[in-house]
mmCIF file of C-alpha atoms in Angstrom:
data_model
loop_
_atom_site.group_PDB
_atom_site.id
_atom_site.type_symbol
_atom_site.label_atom_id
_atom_site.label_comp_id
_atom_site.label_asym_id
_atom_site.label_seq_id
_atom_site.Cartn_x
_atom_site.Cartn_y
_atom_site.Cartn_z
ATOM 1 C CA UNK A 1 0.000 0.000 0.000
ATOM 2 C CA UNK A 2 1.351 3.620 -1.039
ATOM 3 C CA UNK A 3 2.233 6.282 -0.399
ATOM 4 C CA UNK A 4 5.586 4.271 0.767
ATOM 5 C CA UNK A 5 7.341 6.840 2.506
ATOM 6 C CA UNK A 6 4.158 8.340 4.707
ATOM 7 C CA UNK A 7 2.992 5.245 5.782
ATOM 8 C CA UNK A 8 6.235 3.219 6.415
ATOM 9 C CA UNK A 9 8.394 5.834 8.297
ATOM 10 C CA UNK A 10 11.274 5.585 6.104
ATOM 11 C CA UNK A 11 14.525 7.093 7.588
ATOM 12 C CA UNK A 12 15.024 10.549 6.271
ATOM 13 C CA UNK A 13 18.414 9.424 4.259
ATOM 14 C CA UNK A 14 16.818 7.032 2.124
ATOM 15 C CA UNK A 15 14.025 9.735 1.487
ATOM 16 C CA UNK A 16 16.340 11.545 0.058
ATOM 17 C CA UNK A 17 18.018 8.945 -2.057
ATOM 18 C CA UNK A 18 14.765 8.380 -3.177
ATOM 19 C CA UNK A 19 14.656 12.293 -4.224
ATOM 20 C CA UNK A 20 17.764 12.457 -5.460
ATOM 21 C CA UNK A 21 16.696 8.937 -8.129
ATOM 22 C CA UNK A 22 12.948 10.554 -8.930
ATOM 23 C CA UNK A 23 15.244 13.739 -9.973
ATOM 24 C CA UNK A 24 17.592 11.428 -12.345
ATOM 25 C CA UNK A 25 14.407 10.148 -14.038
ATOM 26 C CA UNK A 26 12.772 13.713 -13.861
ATOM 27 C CA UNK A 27 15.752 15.341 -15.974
ATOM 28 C CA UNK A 28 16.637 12.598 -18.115
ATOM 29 C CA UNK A 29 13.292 12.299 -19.682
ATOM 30 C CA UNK A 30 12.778 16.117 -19.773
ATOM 31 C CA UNK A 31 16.373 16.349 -21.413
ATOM 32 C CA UNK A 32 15.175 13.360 -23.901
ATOM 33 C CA UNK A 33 11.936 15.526 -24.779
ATOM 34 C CA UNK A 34 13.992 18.090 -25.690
ATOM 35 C CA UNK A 35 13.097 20.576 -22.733
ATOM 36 C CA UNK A 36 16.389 21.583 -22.855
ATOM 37 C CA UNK A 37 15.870 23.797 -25.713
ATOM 38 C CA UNK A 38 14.486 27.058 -25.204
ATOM 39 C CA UNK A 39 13.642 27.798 -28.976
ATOM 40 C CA UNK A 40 12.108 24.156 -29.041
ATOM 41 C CA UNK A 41 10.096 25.315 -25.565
ATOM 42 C CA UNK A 42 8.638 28.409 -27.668
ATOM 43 C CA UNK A 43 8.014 26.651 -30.521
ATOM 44 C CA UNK A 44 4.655 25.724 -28.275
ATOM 45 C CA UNK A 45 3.674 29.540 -28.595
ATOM 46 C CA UNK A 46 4.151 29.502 -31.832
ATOM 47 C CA UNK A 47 2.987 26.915 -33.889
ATOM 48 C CA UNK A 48 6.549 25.028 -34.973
ATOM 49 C CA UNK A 49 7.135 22.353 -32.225
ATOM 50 C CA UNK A 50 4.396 21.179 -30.222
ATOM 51 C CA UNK A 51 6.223 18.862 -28.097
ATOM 52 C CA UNK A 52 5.783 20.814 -24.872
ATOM 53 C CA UNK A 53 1.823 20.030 -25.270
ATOM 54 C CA UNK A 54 2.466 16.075 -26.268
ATOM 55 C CA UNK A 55 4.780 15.718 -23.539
ATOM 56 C CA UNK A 56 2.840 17.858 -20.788
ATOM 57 C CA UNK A 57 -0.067 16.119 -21.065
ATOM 58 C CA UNK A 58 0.842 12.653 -21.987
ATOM 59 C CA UNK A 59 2.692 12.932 -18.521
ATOM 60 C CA UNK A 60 -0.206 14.088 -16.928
ATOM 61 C CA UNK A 61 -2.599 11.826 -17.958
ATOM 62 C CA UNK A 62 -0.363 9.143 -17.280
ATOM 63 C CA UNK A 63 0.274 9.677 -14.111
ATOM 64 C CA UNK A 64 -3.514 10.731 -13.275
ATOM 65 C CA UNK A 65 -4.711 6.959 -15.068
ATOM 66 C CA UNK A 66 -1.449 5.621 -12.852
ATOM 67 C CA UNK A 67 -3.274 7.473 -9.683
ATOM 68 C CA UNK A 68 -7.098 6.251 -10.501
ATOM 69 C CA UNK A 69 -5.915 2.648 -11.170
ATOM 70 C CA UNK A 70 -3.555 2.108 -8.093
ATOM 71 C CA UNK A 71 -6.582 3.637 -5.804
ATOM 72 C CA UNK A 72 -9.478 1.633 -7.600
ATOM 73 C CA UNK A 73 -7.125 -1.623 -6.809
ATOM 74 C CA UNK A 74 -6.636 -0.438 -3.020
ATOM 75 C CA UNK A 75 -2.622 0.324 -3.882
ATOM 76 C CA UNK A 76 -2.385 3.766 -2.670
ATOM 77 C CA UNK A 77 -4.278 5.810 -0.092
ATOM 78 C CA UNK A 78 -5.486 8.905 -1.792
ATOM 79 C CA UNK A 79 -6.732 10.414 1.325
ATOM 80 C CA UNK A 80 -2.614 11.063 2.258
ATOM 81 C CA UNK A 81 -1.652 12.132 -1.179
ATOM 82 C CA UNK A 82 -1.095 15.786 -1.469
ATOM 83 C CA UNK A 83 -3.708 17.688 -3.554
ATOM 84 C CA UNK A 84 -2.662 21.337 -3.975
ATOM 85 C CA UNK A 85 -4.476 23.658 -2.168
ATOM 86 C CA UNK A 86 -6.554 26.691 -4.416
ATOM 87 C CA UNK A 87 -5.896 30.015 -3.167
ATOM 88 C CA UNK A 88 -7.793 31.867 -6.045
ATOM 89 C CA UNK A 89 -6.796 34.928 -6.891
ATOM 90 C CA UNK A 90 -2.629 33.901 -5.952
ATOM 91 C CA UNK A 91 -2.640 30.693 -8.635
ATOM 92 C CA UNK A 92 -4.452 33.181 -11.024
ATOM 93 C CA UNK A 93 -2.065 35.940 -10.876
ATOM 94 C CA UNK A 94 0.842 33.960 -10.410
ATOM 95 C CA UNK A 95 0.112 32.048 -13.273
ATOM 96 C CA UNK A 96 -0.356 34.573 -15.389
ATOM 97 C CA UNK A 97 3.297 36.543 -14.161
ATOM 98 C CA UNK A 98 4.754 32.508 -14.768
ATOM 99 C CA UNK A 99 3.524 33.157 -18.269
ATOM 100 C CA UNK A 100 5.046 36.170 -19.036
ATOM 101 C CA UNK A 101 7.993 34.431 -17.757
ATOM 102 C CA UNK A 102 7.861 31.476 -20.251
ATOM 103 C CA UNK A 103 7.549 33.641 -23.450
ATOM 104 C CA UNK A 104 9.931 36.192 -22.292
ATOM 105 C CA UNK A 105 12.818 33.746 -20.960
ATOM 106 C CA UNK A 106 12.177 30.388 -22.691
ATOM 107 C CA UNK A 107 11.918 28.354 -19.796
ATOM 108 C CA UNK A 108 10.304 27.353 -16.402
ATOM 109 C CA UNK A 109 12.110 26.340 -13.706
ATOM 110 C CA UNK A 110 12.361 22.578 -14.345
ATOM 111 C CA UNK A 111 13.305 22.796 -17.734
ATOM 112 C CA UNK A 112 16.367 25.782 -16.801
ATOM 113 C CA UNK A 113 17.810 23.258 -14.767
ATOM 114 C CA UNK A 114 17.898 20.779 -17.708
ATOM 115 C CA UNK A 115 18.883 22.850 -20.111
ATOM 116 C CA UNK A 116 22.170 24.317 -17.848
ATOM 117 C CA UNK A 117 22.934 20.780 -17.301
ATOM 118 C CA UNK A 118 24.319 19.952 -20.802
ATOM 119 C CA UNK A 119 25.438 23.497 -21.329
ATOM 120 C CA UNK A 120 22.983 26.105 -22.071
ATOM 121 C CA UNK A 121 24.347 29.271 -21.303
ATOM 122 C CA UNK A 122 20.913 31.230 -21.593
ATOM 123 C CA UNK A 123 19.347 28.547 -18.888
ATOM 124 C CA UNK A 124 21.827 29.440 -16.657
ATOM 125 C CA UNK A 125 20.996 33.296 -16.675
ATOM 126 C CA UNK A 126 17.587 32.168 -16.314
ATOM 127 C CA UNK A 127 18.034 30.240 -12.926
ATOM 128 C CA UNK A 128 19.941 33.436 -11.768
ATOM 129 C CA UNK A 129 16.938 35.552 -13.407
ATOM 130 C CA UNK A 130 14.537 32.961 -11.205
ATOM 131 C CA UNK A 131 17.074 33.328 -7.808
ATOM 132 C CA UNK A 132 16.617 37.274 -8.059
ATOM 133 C CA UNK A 133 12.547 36.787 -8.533
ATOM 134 C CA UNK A 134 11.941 34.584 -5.229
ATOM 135 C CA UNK A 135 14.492 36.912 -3.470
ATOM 136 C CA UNK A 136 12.415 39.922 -4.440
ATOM 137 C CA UNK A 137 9.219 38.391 -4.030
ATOM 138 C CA UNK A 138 10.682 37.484 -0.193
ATOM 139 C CA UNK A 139 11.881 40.819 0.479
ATOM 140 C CA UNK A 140 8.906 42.603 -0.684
ATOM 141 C CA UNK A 141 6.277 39.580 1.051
ATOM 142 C CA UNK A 142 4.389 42.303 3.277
ATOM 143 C CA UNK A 143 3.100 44.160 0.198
ATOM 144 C CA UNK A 144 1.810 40.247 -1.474
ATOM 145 C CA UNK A 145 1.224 38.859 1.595
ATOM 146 C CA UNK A 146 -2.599 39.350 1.499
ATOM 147 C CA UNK A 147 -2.779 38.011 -2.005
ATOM 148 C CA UNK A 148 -0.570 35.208 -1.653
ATOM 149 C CA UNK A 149 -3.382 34.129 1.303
ATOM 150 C CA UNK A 150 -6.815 35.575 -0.117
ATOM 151 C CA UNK A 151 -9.443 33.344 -1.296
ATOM 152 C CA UNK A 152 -8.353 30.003 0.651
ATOM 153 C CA UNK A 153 -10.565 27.334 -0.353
ATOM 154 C CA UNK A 154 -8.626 24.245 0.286
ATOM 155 C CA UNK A 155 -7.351 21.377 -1.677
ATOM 156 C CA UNK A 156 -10.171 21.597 -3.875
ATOM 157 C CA UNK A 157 -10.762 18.830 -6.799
ATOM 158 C CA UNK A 158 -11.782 19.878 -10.401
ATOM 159 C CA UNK A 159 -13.904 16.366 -10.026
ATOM 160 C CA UNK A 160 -16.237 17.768 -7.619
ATOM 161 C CA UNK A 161 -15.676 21.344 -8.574
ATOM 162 C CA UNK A 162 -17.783 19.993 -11.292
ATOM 163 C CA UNK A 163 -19.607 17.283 -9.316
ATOM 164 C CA UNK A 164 -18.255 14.649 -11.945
ATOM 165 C CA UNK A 165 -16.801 11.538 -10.756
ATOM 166 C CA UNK A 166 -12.805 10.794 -11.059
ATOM 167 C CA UNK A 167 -12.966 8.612 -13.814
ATOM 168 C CA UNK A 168 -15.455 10.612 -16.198
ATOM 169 C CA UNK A 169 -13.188 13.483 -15.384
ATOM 170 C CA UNK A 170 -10.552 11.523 -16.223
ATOM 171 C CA UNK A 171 -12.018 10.337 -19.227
ATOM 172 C CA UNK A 172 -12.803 13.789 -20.508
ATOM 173 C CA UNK A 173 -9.475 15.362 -20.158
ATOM 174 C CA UNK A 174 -7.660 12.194 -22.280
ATOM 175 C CA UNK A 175 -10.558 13.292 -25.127
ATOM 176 C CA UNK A 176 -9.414 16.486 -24.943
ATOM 177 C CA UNK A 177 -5.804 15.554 -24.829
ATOM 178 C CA UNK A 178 -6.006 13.537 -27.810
ATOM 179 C CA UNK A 179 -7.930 16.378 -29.628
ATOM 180 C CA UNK A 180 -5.247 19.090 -28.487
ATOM 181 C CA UNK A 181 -2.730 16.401 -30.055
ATOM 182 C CA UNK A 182 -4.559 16.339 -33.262
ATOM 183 C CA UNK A 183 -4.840 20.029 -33.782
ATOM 184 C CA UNK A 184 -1.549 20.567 -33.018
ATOM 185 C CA UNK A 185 0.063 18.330 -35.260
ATOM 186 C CA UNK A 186 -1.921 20.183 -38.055
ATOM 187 C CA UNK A 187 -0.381 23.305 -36.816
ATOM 188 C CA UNK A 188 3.074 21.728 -36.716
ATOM 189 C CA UNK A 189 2.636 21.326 -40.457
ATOM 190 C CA UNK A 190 0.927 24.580 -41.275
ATOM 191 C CA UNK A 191 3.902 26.752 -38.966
ATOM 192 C CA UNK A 192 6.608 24.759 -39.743
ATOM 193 C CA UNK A 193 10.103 26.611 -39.602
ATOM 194 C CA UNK A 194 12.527 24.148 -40.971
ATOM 195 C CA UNK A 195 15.543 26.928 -40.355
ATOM 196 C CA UNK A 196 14.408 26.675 -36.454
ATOM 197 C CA UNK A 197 13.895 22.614 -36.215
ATOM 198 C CA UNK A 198 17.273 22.289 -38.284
ATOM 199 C CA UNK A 199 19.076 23.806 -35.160
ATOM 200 C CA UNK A 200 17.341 22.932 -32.141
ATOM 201 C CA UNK B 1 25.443 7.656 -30.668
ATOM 202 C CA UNK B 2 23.995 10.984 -31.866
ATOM 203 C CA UNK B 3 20.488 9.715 -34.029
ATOM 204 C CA UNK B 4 20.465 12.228 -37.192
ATOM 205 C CA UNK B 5 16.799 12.915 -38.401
ATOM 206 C CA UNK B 6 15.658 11.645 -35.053
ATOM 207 C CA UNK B 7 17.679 13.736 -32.513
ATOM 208 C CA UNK B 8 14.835 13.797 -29.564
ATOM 209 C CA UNK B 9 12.757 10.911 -28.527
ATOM 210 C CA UNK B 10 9.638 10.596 -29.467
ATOM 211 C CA UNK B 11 7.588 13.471 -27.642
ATOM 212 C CA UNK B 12 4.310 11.087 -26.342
ATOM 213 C CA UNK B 13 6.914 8.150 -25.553
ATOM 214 C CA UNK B 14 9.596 11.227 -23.127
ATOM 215 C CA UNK B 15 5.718 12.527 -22.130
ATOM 216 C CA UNK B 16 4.815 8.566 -20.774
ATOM 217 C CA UNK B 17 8.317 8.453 -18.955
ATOM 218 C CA UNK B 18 7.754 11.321 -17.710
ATOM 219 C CA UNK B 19 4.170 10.619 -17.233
ATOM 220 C CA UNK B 20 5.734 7.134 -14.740
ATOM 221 C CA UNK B 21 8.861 9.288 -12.908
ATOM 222 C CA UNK B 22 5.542 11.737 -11.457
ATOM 223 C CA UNK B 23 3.270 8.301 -11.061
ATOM 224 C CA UNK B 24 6.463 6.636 -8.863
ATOM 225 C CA UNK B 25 6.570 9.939 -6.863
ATOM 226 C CA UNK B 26 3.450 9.823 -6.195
ATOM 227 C CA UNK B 27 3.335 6.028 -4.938
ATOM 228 C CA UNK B 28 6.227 6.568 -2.983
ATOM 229 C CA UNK B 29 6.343 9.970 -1.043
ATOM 230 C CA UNK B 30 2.747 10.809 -1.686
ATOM 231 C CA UNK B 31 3.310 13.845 -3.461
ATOM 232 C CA UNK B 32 4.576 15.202 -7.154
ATOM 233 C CA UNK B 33 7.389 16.698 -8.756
ATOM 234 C CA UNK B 34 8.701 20.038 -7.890
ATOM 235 C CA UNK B 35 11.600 22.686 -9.209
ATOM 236 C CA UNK B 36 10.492 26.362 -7.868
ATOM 237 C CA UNK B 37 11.036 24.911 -4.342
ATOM 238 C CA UNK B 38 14.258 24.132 -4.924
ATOM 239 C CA UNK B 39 15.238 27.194 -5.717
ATOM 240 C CA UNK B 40 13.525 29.151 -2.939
ATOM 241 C CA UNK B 41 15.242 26.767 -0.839
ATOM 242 C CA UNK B 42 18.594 28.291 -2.129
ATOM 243 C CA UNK B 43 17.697 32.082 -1.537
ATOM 244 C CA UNK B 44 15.823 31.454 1.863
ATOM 245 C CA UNK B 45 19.455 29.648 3.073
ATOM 246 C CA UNK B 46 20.909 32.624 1.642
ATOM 247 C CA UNK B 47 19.271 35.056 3.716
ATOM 248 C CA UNK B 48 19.766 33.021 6.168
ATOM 249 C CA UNK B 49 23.473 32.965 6.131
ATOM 250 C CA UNK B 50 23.323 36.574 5.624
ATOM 251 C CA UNK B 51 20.807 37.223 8.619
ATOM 252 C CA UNK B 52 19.457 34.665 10.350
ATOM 253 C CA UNK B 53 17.776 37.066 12.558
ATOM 254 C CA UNK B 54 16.603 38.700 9.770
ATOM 255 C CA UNK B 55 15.310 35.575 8.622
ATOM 256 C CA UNK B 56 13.359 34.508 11.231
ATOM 257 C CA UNK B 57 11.558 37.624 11.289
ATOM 258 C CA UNK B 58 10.187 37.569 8.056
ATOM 259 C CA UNK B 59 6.779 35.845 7.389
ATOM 260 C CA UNK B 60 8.021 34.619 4.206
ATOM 261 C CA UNK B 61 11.586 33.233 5.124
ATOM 262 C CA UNK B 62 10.852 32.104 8.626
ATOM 263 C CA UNK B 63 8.164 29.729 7.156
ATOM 264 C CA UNK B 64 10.736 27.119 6.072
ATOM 265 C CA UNK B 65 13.049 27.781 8.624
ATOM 266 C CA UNK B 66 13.248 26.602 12.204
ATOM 267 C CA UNK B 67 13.165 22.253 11.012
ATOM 268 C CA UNK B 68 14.742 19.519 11.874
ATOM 269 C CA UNK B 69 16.925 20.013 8.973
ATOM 270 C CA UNK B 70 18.747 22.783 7.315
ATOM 271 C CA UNK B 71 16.427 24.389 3.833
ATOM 272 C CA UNK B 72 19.216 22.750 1.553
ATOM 273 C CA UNK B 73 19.023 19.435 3.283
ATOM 274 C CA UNK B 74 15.216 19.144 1.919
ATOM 275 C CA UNK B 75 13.382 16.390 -0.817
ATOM 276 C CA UNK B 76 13.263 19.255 -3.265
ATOM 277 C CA UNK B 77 16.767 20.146 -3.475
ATOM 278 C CA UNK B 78 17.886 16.279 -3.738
ATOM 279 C CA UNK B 79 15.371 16.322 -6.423
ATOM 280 C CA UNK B 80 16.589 18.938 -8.593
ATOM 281 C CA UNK B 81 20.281 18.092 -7.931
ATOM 282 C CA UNK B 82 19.338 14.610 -9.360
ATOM 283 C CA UNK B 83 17.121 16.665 -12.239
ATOM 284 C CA UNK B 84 20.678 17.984 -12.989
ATOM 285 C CA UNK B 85 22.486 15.035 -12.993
ATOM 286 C CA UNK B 86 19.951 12.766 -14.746
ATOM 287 C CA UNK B 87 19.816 15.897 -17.949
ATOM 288 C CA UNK B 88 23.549 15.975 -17.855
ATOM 289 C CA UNK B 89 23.731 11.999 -18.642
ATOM 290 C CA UNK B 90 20.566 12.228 -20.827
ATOM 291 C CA UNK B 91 22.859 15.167 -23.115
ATOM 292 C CA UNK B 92 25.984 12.811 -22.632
ATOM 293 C CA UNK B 93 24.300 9.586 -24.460
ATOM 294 C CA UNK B 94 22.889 11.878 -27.579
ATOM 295 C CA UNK B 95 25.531 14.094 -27.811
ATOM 296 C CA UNK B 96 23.795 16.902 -26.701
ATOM 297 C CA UNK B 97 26.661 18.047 -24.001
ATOM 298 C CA UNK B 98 27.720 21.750 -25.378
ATOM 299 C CA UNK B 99 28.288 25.658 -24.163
ATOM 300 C CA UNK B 100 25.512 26.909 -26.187
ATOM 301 C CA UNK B 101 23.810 30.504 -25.867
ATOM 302 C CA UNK B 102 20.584 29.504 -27.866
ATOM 303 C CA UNK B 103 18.718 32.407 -29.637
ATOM 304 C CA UNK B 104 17.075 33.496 -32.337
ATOM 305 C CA UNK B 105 20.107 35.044 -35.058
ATOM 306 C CA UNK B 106 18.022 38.142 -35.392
ATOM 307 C CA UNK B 107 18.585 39.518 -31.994
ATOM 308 C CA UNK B 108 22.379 39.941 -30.090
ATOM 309 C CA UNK B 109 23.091 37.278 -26.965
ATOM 310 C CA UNK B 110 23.640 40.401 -25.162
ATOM 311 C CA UNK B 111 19.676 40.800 -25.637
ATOM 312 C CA UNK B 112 19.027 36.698 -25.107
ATOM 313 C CA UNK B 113 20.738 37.074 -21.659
ATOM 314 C CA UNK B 114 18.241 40.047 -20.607
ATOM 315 C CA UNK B 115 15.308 38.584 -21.661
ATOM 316 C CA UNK B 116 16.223 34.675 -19.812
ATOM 317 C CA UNK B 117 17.226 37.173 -16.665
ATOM 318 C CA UNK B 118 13.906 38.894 -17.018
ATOM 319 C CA UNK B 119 11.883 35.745 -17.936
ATOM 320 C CA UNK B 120 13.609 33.905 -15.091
ATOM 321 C CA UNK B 121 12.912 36.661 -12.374
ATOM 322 C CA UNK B 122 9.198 36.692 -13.500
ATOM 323 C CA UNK B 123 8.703 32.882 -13.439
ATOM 324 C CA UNK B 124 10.692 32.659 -9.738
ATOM 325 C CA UNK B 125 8.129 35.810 -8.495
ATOM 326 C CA UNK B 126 5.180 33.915 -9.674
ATOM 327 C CA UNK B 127 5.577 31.003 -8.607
ATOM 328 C CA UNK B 128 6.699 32.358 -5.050
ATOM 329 C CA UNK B 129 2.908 33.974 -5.506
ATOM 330 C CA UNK B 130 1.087 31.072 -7.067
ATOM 331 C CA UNK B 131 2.428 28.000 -4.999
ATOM 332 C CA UNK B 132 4.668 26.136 -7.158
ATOM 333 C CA UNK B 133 5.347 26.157 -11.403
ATOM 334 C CA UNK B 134 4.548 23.980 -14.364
ATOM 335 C CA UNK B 135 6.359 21.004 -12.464
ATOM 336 C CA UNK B 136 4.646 21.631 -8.530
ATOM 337 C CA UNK B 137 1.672 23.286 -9.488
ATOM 338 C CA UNK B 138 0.492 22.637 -12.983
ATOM 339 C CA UNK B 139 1.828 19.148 -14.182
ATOM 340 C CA UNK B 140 1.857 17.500 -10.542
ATOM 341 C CA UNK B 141 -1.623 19.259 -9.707
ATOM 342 C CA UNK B 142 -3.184 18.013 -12.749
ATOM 343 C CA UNK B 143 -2.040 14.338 -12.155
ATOM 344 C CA UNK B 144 -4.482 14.335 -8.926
ATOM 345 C CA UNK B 145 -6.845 16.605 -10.923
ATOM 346 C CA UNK B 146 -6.814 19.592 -8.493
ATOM 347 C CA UNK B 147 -8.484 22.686 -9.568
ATOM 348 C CA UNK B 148 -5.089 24.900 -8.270
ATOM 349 C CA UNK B 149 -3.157 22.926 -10.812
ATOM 350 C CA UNK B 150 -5.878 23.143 -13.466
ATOM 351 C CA UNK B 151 -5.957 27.035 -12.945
ATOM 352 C CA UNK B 152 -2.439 27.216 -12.757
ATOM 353 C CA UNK B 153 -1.754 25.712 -16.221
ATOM 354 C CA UNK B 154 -4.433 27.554 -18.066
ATOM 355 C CA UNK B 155 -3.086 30.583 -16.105
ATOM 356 C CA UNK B 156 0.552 29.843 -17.694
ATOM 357 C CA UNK B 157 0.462 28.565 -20.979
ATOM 358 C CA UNK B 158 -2.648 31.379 -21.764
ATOM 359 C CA UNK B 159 -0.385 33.919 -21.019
ATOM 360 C CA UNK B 160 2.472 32.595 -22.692
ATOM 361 C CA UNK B 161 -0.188 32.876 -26.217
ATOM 362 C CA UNK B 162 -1.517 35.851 -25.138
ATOM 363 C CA UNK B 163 1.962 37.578 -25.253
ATOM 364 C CA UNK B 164 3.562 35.365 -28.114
ATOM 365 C CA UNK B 165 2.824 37.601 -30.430
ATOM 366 C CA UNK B 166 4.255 40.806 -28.764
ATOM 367 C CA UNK B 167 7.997 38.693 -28.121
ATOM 368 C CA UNK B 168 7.746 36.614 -31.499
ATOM 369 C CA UNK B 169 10.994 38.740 -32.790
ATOM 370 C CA UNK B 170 13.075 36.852 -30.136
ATOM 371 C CA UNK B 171 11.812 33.785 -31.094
ATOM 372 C CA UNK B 172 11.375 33.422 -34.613
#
């Protein structure tokens, strides 16, 4: 029964061994996506590489069909895995600066990490870009401090946001996965930019 | 071993590994993947070291200060080290491994650095603000179909269109 670490008080050292080996995985299949490409990154925005979509949401839904499996066969205890918590108006407006972020710098943190690790130089400006944002945003908390905690409503589900049950959910999103997929292959073909693909 | 034609893997088969690395997190420590944390773990122990007083003081830092361990010792920063280490051997096998400042040719590096100093500062603010990033907040939120990590993506990438056009010159 899962989650292993919760439930079987495993020793803080091999916890972290176990970080450090999710990591490996983590950055060697971002690095074999080709996350480690700004240019390749933006292509998402506009039009010439799609892979970001394909390879965000074919993780997703793998790992949310993973999730709904291993609870519907009693393998993990859902009640202890973490589900984010929604503060509104924070994940709003902090998802919208993280966007302005993306198209303006070519990366998000994950993927700057990647992308420093087999030598790109504009990844590493980026992490010391990101260092200087969470510094500021620490040093100037009081003024976002009331944002940052307004509109609390708890580790909400979109499932029963929409009072639909985990698998229909679940269901839906892989239809609209697979549609995303489709329309984004045409675009692929329609805003193709062999110059760009040639050197990314 | 460098594939010509075929330099990346297959986008849906990297998106299913990546798809099992966030499942096996999830089975083993109960929660997702994570990057932003990582890094605020860096600049709180940095202020730290400065002023520890100072530190403790503030609402922000003092929040992950004052445990058992020290803020570098945490399952975030293990994580990301091994992100690092598990991109560098990834680049090794395909012969990816290379000092490369990667831009568009119609604008000066000089101009790449400022805008991946910018970006970066923008993403690290916002996800201070909105709880985590694509990995924490968007990608690991929609694998236990939270509405935060729902919001949070559509809150991202939408952006990112909405403003593609404005910053296409750096791009393309």
């Amino acid at each position: 029964m899962g989650p292993i670490i919760p439930l079987f008080e495993i020793s803080e050292e091999i916890n972290l061994l176990i970080a450090f080996l999710i990591g490996l995985g983590f950055g060697f299949a971002l690095e074999q996506a080709g996350f480690s490409s700004s240019r390749k990154l933006a292509g998402m925005f506009y039009g010439y590489d799609i892979t970001v979509l394909k390879v965000f949401f074919t993780a997703a839904i793998t790992a949310m069909l993973g999730l709904l499996f291993m609870n519907y066969l009693g393998m993990i205890d859902m009640s202890i895995v973490y589900v984010n918590e929604y503060f509104m108006s924070s994940a709003i407006v902090g998802g919208v600066i993280m966007g302005a972020g993306f198209i303006i710098g070519g990366f998000c943190p994950g993927t700057s990490v990647c992308a420093a690790a087999i030598g790109k130089i504009d990844a590493m400006y980026f992490i010391g870009g990101s260092l200087i944002g969470i510094l500021l945003f620490g040093q100037t908390y009081p003024l976002w401090e009331h944002l940052h905690n307004a509109q609390q409503l708890g580790s909400l589900k979109l499932s029963d946001t929409l009072g639909l049950p985990d698998g229909l959910l679940g269901l839906i999103v892989i239809v609209a996965a697979v549609g995303m997929f489709w329309i984004g292959e045409m675009a692929e073909k329609r805003f193709k930019r062999e110059d760009i693909s040639k050197e990314i | 071993m460098e594939m010509k034609g075929n330099k990346y893997m297959n986008p849906y088969l990297a998106g299913l590994m990546l798809g099992i690395v966030l499942l096996a997190s999830f089975y083993l420590t109960g929660r997702g993947l994570g990057a932003s944390g990582a890094m605020k773990s860096v600049v709180v122990s940095g202020v730290s070291t400065v002023s520890s007083e100072y530190a403790k003081n503030s609402h922000f830092y003092s929040k992950y200060l004052g445990g058992e361990y020290s803020p570098m010792k945490t399952w975030l920063v293990l994580e990301v080290l091994g992100v690092l280490i598990g991109g560098f051997i990834s680049g090794a096998i395909s012969g990816r491994l290379k000092f490369k400042l990667e831009k568009s040719p119609k604008i000066t590096g000089r101009k790449r650095i400022w805008l991946a100093i910018i970006g970066g500062a923008l993403f690290g603010f916002g996800s201070q603000l909105g709880r985590g990033c694509t990995s924490g907040a968007a990608l690991s939120g929609m694998a236990v179909m939270s509405l935060a990590g729902y919001v949070t993506m559509m809150a991202i990438f939408g952006t990112a269109f909405a403003l593609a056009y404005f910053f296409r010159k750096n791009w393309i």
